[in-house]
Coordinates of C-alpha atoms and ligand atoms in Angstrom, one line a residue:
M3 CA 113.3 149.5 29.3
K4 CA 116.0 150.6 31.8
Y5 CA 118.8 150.9 29.4
H6 CA 119.6 151.9 25.8
T7 CA 121.8 148.7 25.1
V8 CA 124.8 149.3 23.2
I9 CA 126.6 146.5 21.4
E10 CA 130.4 147.2 21.1
K11 CA 132.2 145.0 18.2
L12 CA 136.0 144.1 18.6
P13 CA 138.3 144.0 15.5
Q14 CA 138.1 140.1 14.7
E15 CA 142.2 140.6 14.3
L16 CA 142.3 141.6 18.0
V17 CA 140.4 138.7 19.3
R18 CA 143.6 136.4 19.7
E19 CA 145.7 135.3 22.8
D20 CA 148.9 137.2 21.8
Q21 CA 146.7 140.8 21.4
L22 CA 146.2 141.2 25.0
E23 CA 148.0 144.3 25.3
L24 CA 146.3 145.9 22.4
L25 CA 142.8 144.5 23.7
L26 CA 143.4 146.2 26.9
R27 CA 143.4 149.6 25.1
E28 CA 140.5 149.2 23.0
R29 CA 137.4 151.3 23.9
A30 CA 134.9 148.7 24.4
I31 CA 137.3 147.1 27.2
R32 CA 137.9 150.2 28.8
L33 CA 134.2 151.3 28.8
A34 CA 133.2 147.9 30.1
A35 CA 135.6 147.6 33.0
D36 CA 134.6 151.2 34.0
L37 CA 130.9 150.1 34.1
L38 CA 131.7 147.1 35.9
R39 CA 133.6 149.1 38.7
Q40 CA 130.6 151.3 39.0
G41 CA 128.2 148.0 39.7
E42 CA 126.9 147.9 36.4
L43 CA 126.4 144.5 34.1
V44 CA 128.5 144.0 31.1
A45 CA 127.9 140.9 28.6
F46 CA 131.2 139.4 27.1
P47 CA 132.2 136.6 25.2
T48 CA 133.9 133.6 26.8
E49 CA 135.1 130.3 24.8
T50 CA 131.9 128.6 26.0
V51 CA 129.3 131.0 25.7
Y52 CA 128.8 134.4 26.3
G53 CA 128.6 135.5 30.0
L54 CA 126.7 138.2 32.1
G55 CA 129.4 139.6 34.6
A56 CA 129.1 141.7 37.7
D57 CA 131.7 142.7 40.3
A58 CA 132.1 139.7 42.4
T59 CA 132.9 141.4 45.4
R60 CA 129.8 143.5 45.6
S61 CA 126.2 142.0 46.9
E62 CA 124.5 145.0 45.0
A63 CA 125.9 144.3 41.7
V64 CA 125.6 140.7 41.7
A65 CA 122.1 141.1 42.7
Q66 CA 121.2 143.0 39.3
I67 CA 122.4 139.7 37.5
F68 CA 119.5 137.8 39.0
L69 CA 116.8 140.7 38.0
A70 CA 118.1 141.0 34.4
K71 CA 118.2 137.0 33.7
G72 CA 114.9 136.4 35.5
R73 CA 117.2 133.9 37.4
P74 CA 115.8 132.1 40.4
Q75 CA 117.9 133.3 43.7
D76 CA 118.7 129.6 44.7
N77 CA 121.1 129.0 41.8
P78 CA 124.5 130.0 42.6
L79 CA 126.9 131.9 40.1
I80 CA 130.3 131.0 39.0
V81 CA 133.5 133.6 39.5
H82 CA 135.6 134.0 36.5
I83 CA 139.6 135.3 37.1
A84 CA 142.2 136.0 35.0
R85 CA 145.2 135.1 37.0
E86 CA 145.6 132.2 39.5
E87 CA 146.5 134.7 42.4
Q88 CA 142.9 135.8 42.4
L89 CA 142.4 132.6 43.8
K90 CA 143.4 134.0 47.2
Q91 CA 140.2 136.2 47.2
I92 CA 137.9 133.6 46.7
I93 CA 138.8 130.5 48.2
A94 CA 139.1 129.4 52.0
G95 CA 142.5 127.4 52.8
P96 CA 144.7 126.0 50.7
L97 CA 143.5 124.3 47.0
P98 CA 142.7 120.7 47.5
P99 CA 145.8 118.6 45.7
L100 CA 143.3 117.5 42.8
A101 CA 142.2 121.1 42.1
E102 CA 145.9 122.2 41.8
E103 CA 146.7 119.2 39.2
L104 CA 143.4 120.3 37.3
I105 CA 144.1 124.3 37.3
K106 CA 147.5 123.4 35.8
T107 CA 146.5 121.3 32.9
F108 CA 143.4 122.7 32.0
W109 CA 143.0 126.7 33.1
P110 CA 142.6 128.9 31.2
G111 CA 139.9 127.0 30.0
P112 CA 136.4 125.2 30.1
L113 CA 136.6 124.1 33.8
T114 CA 134.8 125.2 36.6
I115 CA 136.1 123.9 40.2
I116 CA 133.9 124.1 43.1
V117 CA 136.0 124.9 46.3
N118 CA 135.1 126.1 50.1
K119 CA 134.4 129.9 49.8
N120 CA 136.1 132.8 51.6
E121 CA 134.5 135.5 53.5
A122 CA 135.3 138.0 50.8
I123 CA 132.6 136.2 48.3
P124 CA 129.0 137.5 49.2
P125 CA 126.2 135.1 49.9
V126 CA 124.3 136.6 46.9
I127 CA 126.7 134.5 44.6
T128 CA 126.6 131.1 46.1
A129 CA 123.0 131.1 47.0
G130 CA 124.2 130.6 50.7
L131 CA 126.1 127.7 50.2
D132 CA 129.7 127.4 51.8
S133 CA 131.0 126.4 48.5
V134 CA 132.1 128.7 45.6
A135 CA 132.6 127.7 41.8
V136 CA 135.3 129.5 40.2
R137 CA 136.8 129.1 36.2
M138 CA 139.6 131.0 34.3
P139 CA 137.9 131.4 31.0
A140 CA 140.5 131.0 28.0
H141 CA 138.6 133.8 25.8
P142 CA 141.2 136.9 25.3
V143 CA 138.4 139.0 25.6
A144 CA 137.2 137.9 28.8
R145 CA 141.0 137.8 30.1
A146 CA 141.4 141.3 29.2
L147 CA 138.0 142.2 30.7
I148 CA 138.7 140.9 33.9
T149 CA 142.3 142.0 33.8
A150 CA 140.9 145.5 33.1
A151 CA 138.4 145.6 35.4
G152 CA 140.8 144.3 38.2
I153 CA 138.0 142.5 39.9
P154 CA 136.7 139.0 39.6
L155 CA 133.6 139.1 38.1
A156 CA 130.3 136.6 38.8
A157 CA 129.0 135.4 35.6
P158 CA 126.3 133.2 34.8
S159 CA 125.7 132.4 31.0
A160 CA 124.0 136.0 29.4
N161 CA 120.6 134.5 28.7
L162 CA 117.4 135.2 30.0
S163 CA 116.8 131.9 32.6
G164 CA 115.7 128.6 30.8
T165 CA 116.4 129.6 27.4
P166 CA 119.5 128.3 25.4
S167 CA 122.8 129.7 26.2
P168 CA 123.9 132.6 24.1
T169 CA 126.6 132.0 21.7
L170 CA 126.5 134.9 19.6
A171 CA 126.5 138.6 20.9
T172 CA 122.9 138.8 18.8
H173 CA 121.7 136.2 21.2
V174 CA 122.4 138.3 24.3
W175 CA 120.8 141.1 22.4
T176 CA 117.5 139.1 21.7
D177 CA 117.2 138.0 25.4
L178 CA 118.8 141.1 27.3
Q179 CA 118.2 144.3 25.5
G180 CA 116.8 147.0 27.5
R181 CA 118.2 145.0 30.7
I182 CA 121.8 145.8 30.5
P183 CA 124.1 148.9 29.3
L184 CA 126.6 146.8 27.1
I185 CA 127.2 143.9 25.1
I186 CA 130.9 143.2 23.8
D187 CA 130.8 141.2 20.7
G188 CA 133.9 139.0 20.3
G189 CA 132.6 136.8 17.5
P190 CA 131.1 133.3 18.1
A191 CA 131.9 131.3 21.2
R192 CA 134.0 128.8 20.3
I193 CA 133.1 125.8 22.2
G194 CA 129.2 126.6 22.4
I195 CA 128.2 124.7 25.4
E196 CA 129.1 125.8 28.9
S197 CA 132.1 124.7 31.2
T198 CA 132.3 121.6 32.9
V199 CA 131.5 121.8 36.6
I200 CA 133.5 119.7 39.0
D201 CA 133.2 119.5 42.9
L202 CA 136.8 118.8 44.3
R203 CA 135.8 119.1 47.9
A204 CA 135.1 115.4 49.1
Q205 CA 137.4 112.2 48.9
T206 CA 135.8 111.3 45.3
P207 CA 135.5 114.2 42.9
L208 CA 131.9 114.6 41.2
I209 CA 131.0 116.1 38.1
L210 CA 128.0 118.3 38.7
R211 CA 127.6 119.4 35.1
P212 CA 129.0 117.8 32.2
G213 CA 130.3 120.5 29.8
G214 CA 133.0 121.7 27.4
L215 CA 136.1 119.6 29.1
S216 CA 135.1 116.0 28.4
R217 CA 135.0 113.2 31.3
E218 CA 137.4 111.4 29.3
R219 CA 139.9 114.4 29.2
L220 CA 139.6 114.7 33.1
E221 CA 140.0 111.1 34.1
A222 CA 143.0 111.0 32.1
V223 CA 144.8 113.6 34.1
L224 CA 143.6 112.6 37.6
G225 CA 144.0 108.8 36.9
I226 CA 140.5 107.8 38.2
E227 CA 137.0 107.3 37.3
L228 CA 134.7 110.2 37.7
E229 CA 131.2 109.9 38.6
V230 CA 128.7 112.5 37.2
A231 CA 125.9 113.8 39.2
A232 CA 122.7 112.3 38.5
E233 CA 119.8 114.4 37.0
I234 CA 117.5 115.3 39.9
T235 CA 113.9 115.6 38.9
A236 CA 111.6 118.1 39.3
E237 CA 109.3 116.5 41.9
E238 CA 112.4 115.2 44.1
E239 CA 113.9 118.6 43.9
K240 CA 110.7 120.8 44.5
P241 CA 111.2 121.0 48.5
L242 CA 115.0 121.7 48.3
S243 CA 115.5 123.9 45.5
P244 CA 112.4 125.2 43.5
G245 CA 114.4 127.1 41.1
M246 CA 115.8 123.8 39.2
K247 CA 112.3 122.4 38.5
Y248 CA 112.2 124.8 35.4
R249 CA 113.2 123.5 32.1
H250 CA 116.7 124.8 31.1
Y251 CA 118.5 125.3 27.5
S252 CA 115.2 125.2 26.2
P253 CA 113.8 126.7 22.8
A254 CA 109.9 127.6 23.4
T255 CA 109.3 125.0 20.7
P256 CA 108.7 121.9 22.1
L257 CA 111.5 119.4 21.7
L258 CA 111.7 115.8 21.3
L259 CA 114.7 113.3 21.1
N260 CA 114.9 110.5 18.5
N261 CA 117.4 107.8 17.4
F262 CA 117.1 107.9 13.9
D263 CA 118.2 104.3 13.8
R264 CA 115.6 102.7 11.8
A265 CA 113.7 103.2 8.7
E266 CA 110.3 102.6 10.3
Q267 CA 110.9 105.4 12.6
L268 CA 111.2 107.9 9.9
A269 CA 107.9 106.5 8.4
E270 CA 106.5 106.9 11.9
I271 CA 107.4 110.4 12.1
S272 CA 106.1 111.6 8.7
E273 CA 102.8 109.8 9.3
Q274 CA 102.3 111.2 13.0
Y275 CA 103.4 114.9 12.1
R276 CA 102.0 114.6 8.4
D277 CA 99.8 118.2 8.9
K278 CA 102.4 119.6 11.5
R279 CA 105.3 122.0 11.1
I280 CA 108.4 120.1 12.0
A281 CA 112.1 120.6 12.2
L282 CA 114.4 117.6 12.1
V283 CA 117.6 118.3 13.6
V284 CA 119.8 115.5 12.7
T285 CA 123.8 114.8 11.7
A286 CA 124.9 114.8 8.2
E287 CA 125.1 111.1 8.0
T288 CA 121.5 111.0 8.8
A289 CA 120.6 114.1 6.6
R290 CA 121.7 111.7 3.4
G291 CA 118.9 109.3 4.2
L292 CA 116.2 112.1 4.5
E293 CA 116.2 113.8 1.2
H294 CA 112.8 112.5 0.4
L295 CA 111.4 114.3 3.3
A296 CA 112.6 117.5 2.5
N297 CA 109.5 118.9 1.1
N298 CA 107.6 117.8 4.4
F299 CA 109.8 118.8 7.1
K300 CA 112.5 121.2 7.7
V301 CA 115.9 119.2 8.1
V302 CA 118.7 121.1 9.8
V303 CA 122.2 119.5 10.2
M304 CA 123.7 120.1 13.2
G305 CA 127.3 118.6 12.2
S306 CA 128.9 115.4 11.6
R307 CA 128.5 112.0 13.8
S308 CA 132.4 112.1 13.9
S309 CA 132.6 115.5 15.6
P310 CA 130.5 116.0 18.4
A311 CA 132.7 119.1 19.4
G312 CA 131.3 120.5 16.1
I313 CA 127.8 119.7 17.2
A314 CA 128.2 121.3 20.3
A315 CA 129.7 124.4 18.7
N316 CA 126.2 124.9 16.4
L317 CA 123.5 123.3 18.9
F318 CA 122.2 126.3 20.9
A319 CA 122.1 128.7 17.7
I320 CA 120.0 126.1 15.7
L321 CA 117.6 125.9 18.6
R322 CA 117.5 129.5 18.4
E323 CA 117.1 129.9 15.0
L324 CA 114.3 127.3 15.0
D325 CA 112.3 129.0 17.7
H326 CA 111.7 132.0 15.3
L327 CA 109.9 129.9 12.8
K328 CA 107.1 129.3 15.6
L329 CA 106.9 125.3 14.6
D330 CA 104.6 122.6 16.3
K331 CA 107.8 120.5 17.2
I332 CA 111.7 120.0 16.9
I333 CA 112.8 116.6 16.6
V334 CA 116.6 116.3 17.4
E335 CA 118.9 113.4 16.8
M336 CA 120.4 111.6 19.7
I337 CA 124.3 111.4 19.9
P338 CA 126.5 108.8 21.5
E339 CA 127.4 110.2 25.0
T340 CA 131.4 110.1 24.6
G341 CA 133.7 113.0 24.8
I342 CA 131.6 116.1 24.5
G343 CA 128.6 114.1 23.1
M344 CA 127.4 113.6 27.1
A345 CA 127.4 117.6 27.6
V346 CA 125.3 117.8 24.3
M347 CA 123.0 114.9 25.3
N348 CA 122.9 116.9 28.8
R349 CA 121.7 120.0 27.4
L350 CA 119.2 118.1 25.0
H351 CA 117.6 116.1 27.6
R352 CA 116.9 119.1 29.9
A353 CA 115.5 121.0 27.0
S354 CA 113.0 117.8 26.1
K355 CA 111.6 117.9 29.4
V356 CA 108.2 119.0 29.6
E357 CA 107.4 121.2 32.6
Ligands
TXA8 O1 130.8 128.4 30.6 C1 130.2 128.5 31.8 O2 130.5 127.9 32.8 C2 129.5 130.3 31.4 C3 130.4 131.1 31.1 C4 129.5 132.4 30.9 O3 131.5 130.9 32.0 N1 129.0 130.1 32.7 C5 127.6 129.5 33.0 O4 127.2 129.9 34.4 O5 127.3 128.4 32.6 P1 125.5 129.6 34.7 O6 125.2 130.2 36.0 O7 124.8 129.5 33.9 O8 126.0 127.8 35.4 C6 126.7 127.8 36.3 C7 126.4 126.5 37.2 C8 125.1 126.2 37.5 O9 124.3 125.0 37.3 C9 125.1 126.2 39.1 O10 124.2 125.7 39.9 C10 126.6 125.7 39.2 O11 127.0 126.1 38.2 N2 127.1 126.2 40.4 C11 127.6 127.3 40.6 N3 128.2 127.3 42.1 C12 128.2 126.3 42.7 C13 128.4 125.6 44.0 N4 128.8 126.4 44.8 N5 128.0 124.4 43.9 C14 127.5 123.8 43.2 N6 127.1 124.1 41.9 C15 127.3 125.4 41.7
MG9 MG1 123.0 129.3 32.1

């Protein structure tokens, strides 16, 4: 244990957009900004998931992120900014026209754009690529922290590599205690799933990672249909990028997906897992038909089928909770891939992959 990790909790009434001035004066923010300027790591809330920040202009500071998370070196990081002027420190050349449109509409918010990188960005952030990922988070604590530190922050999700992203400060504690000096607790991350990553460098933009901002909303603003990058299988990718072959977003308990759309499926599950300890993670609508199984299985409601955003907000916390129970299997209901449902299913597919 290198550090005695401290959690600083901010008063909930200050975690608001209109309280930025007061937030900047909070001890936790000033302490965190000092640590970041000294090259240390700080975990902080964003509206998507908690991030693990380091000074993006210093290689030695950024290198600590990979060590603390156990993150493969070949997986590049997102640079977080609080004001548009900070883009100048990061990007090479002018913004692509589509980027301007998206920034105007969706920043601050759960959108990360890939642009050409400028020389000030150390290669450790981008895993040697000539592009860089940039995002302006909307969370008031993230904005206050970046502003107080006065530097852009390189920040991945604040979990150990491979586990579900943290949506609460306690999740960060579980994964990173002893590895970092400070966690700022700003309450639950509202969206609960990571930002959407879009590459705007080519003629046709490409969604590299579905996330908190839906494809439909991006398409409405750009006036074009967007492609989503295909999932790369572990085998294909092996020679290129070994880090990505690991399971992502995964609980330690094996996870299976199921449609729960036929009564026979339930009968099959009951039969197959008769003597096993199983959790069924389902929508409220499906749960109503499962009451007779409540003695055999743990049934957890992840939200309503009519609100994929609600499901996104709960998902990672549920997977982490269930992991504590050391079950034989977690079976999760599939939801339609519309809106943020696409990001939810993307994470679930990856979590269900066997190494
Ligand atoms: O919501 C989020 O994006 C959170 C919060 C903390 O901002 N951050 C986050 O970071 O999810 P991370 O490191 O867990 O995921 C970053 C993603 C990875 O899929 C990475 O491969 C991709 O962004 N990425 C980063 N730089 C890239 C680049 N230059 N080209 C392509 N993909 C890149
Ligand atoms: Mg991550």
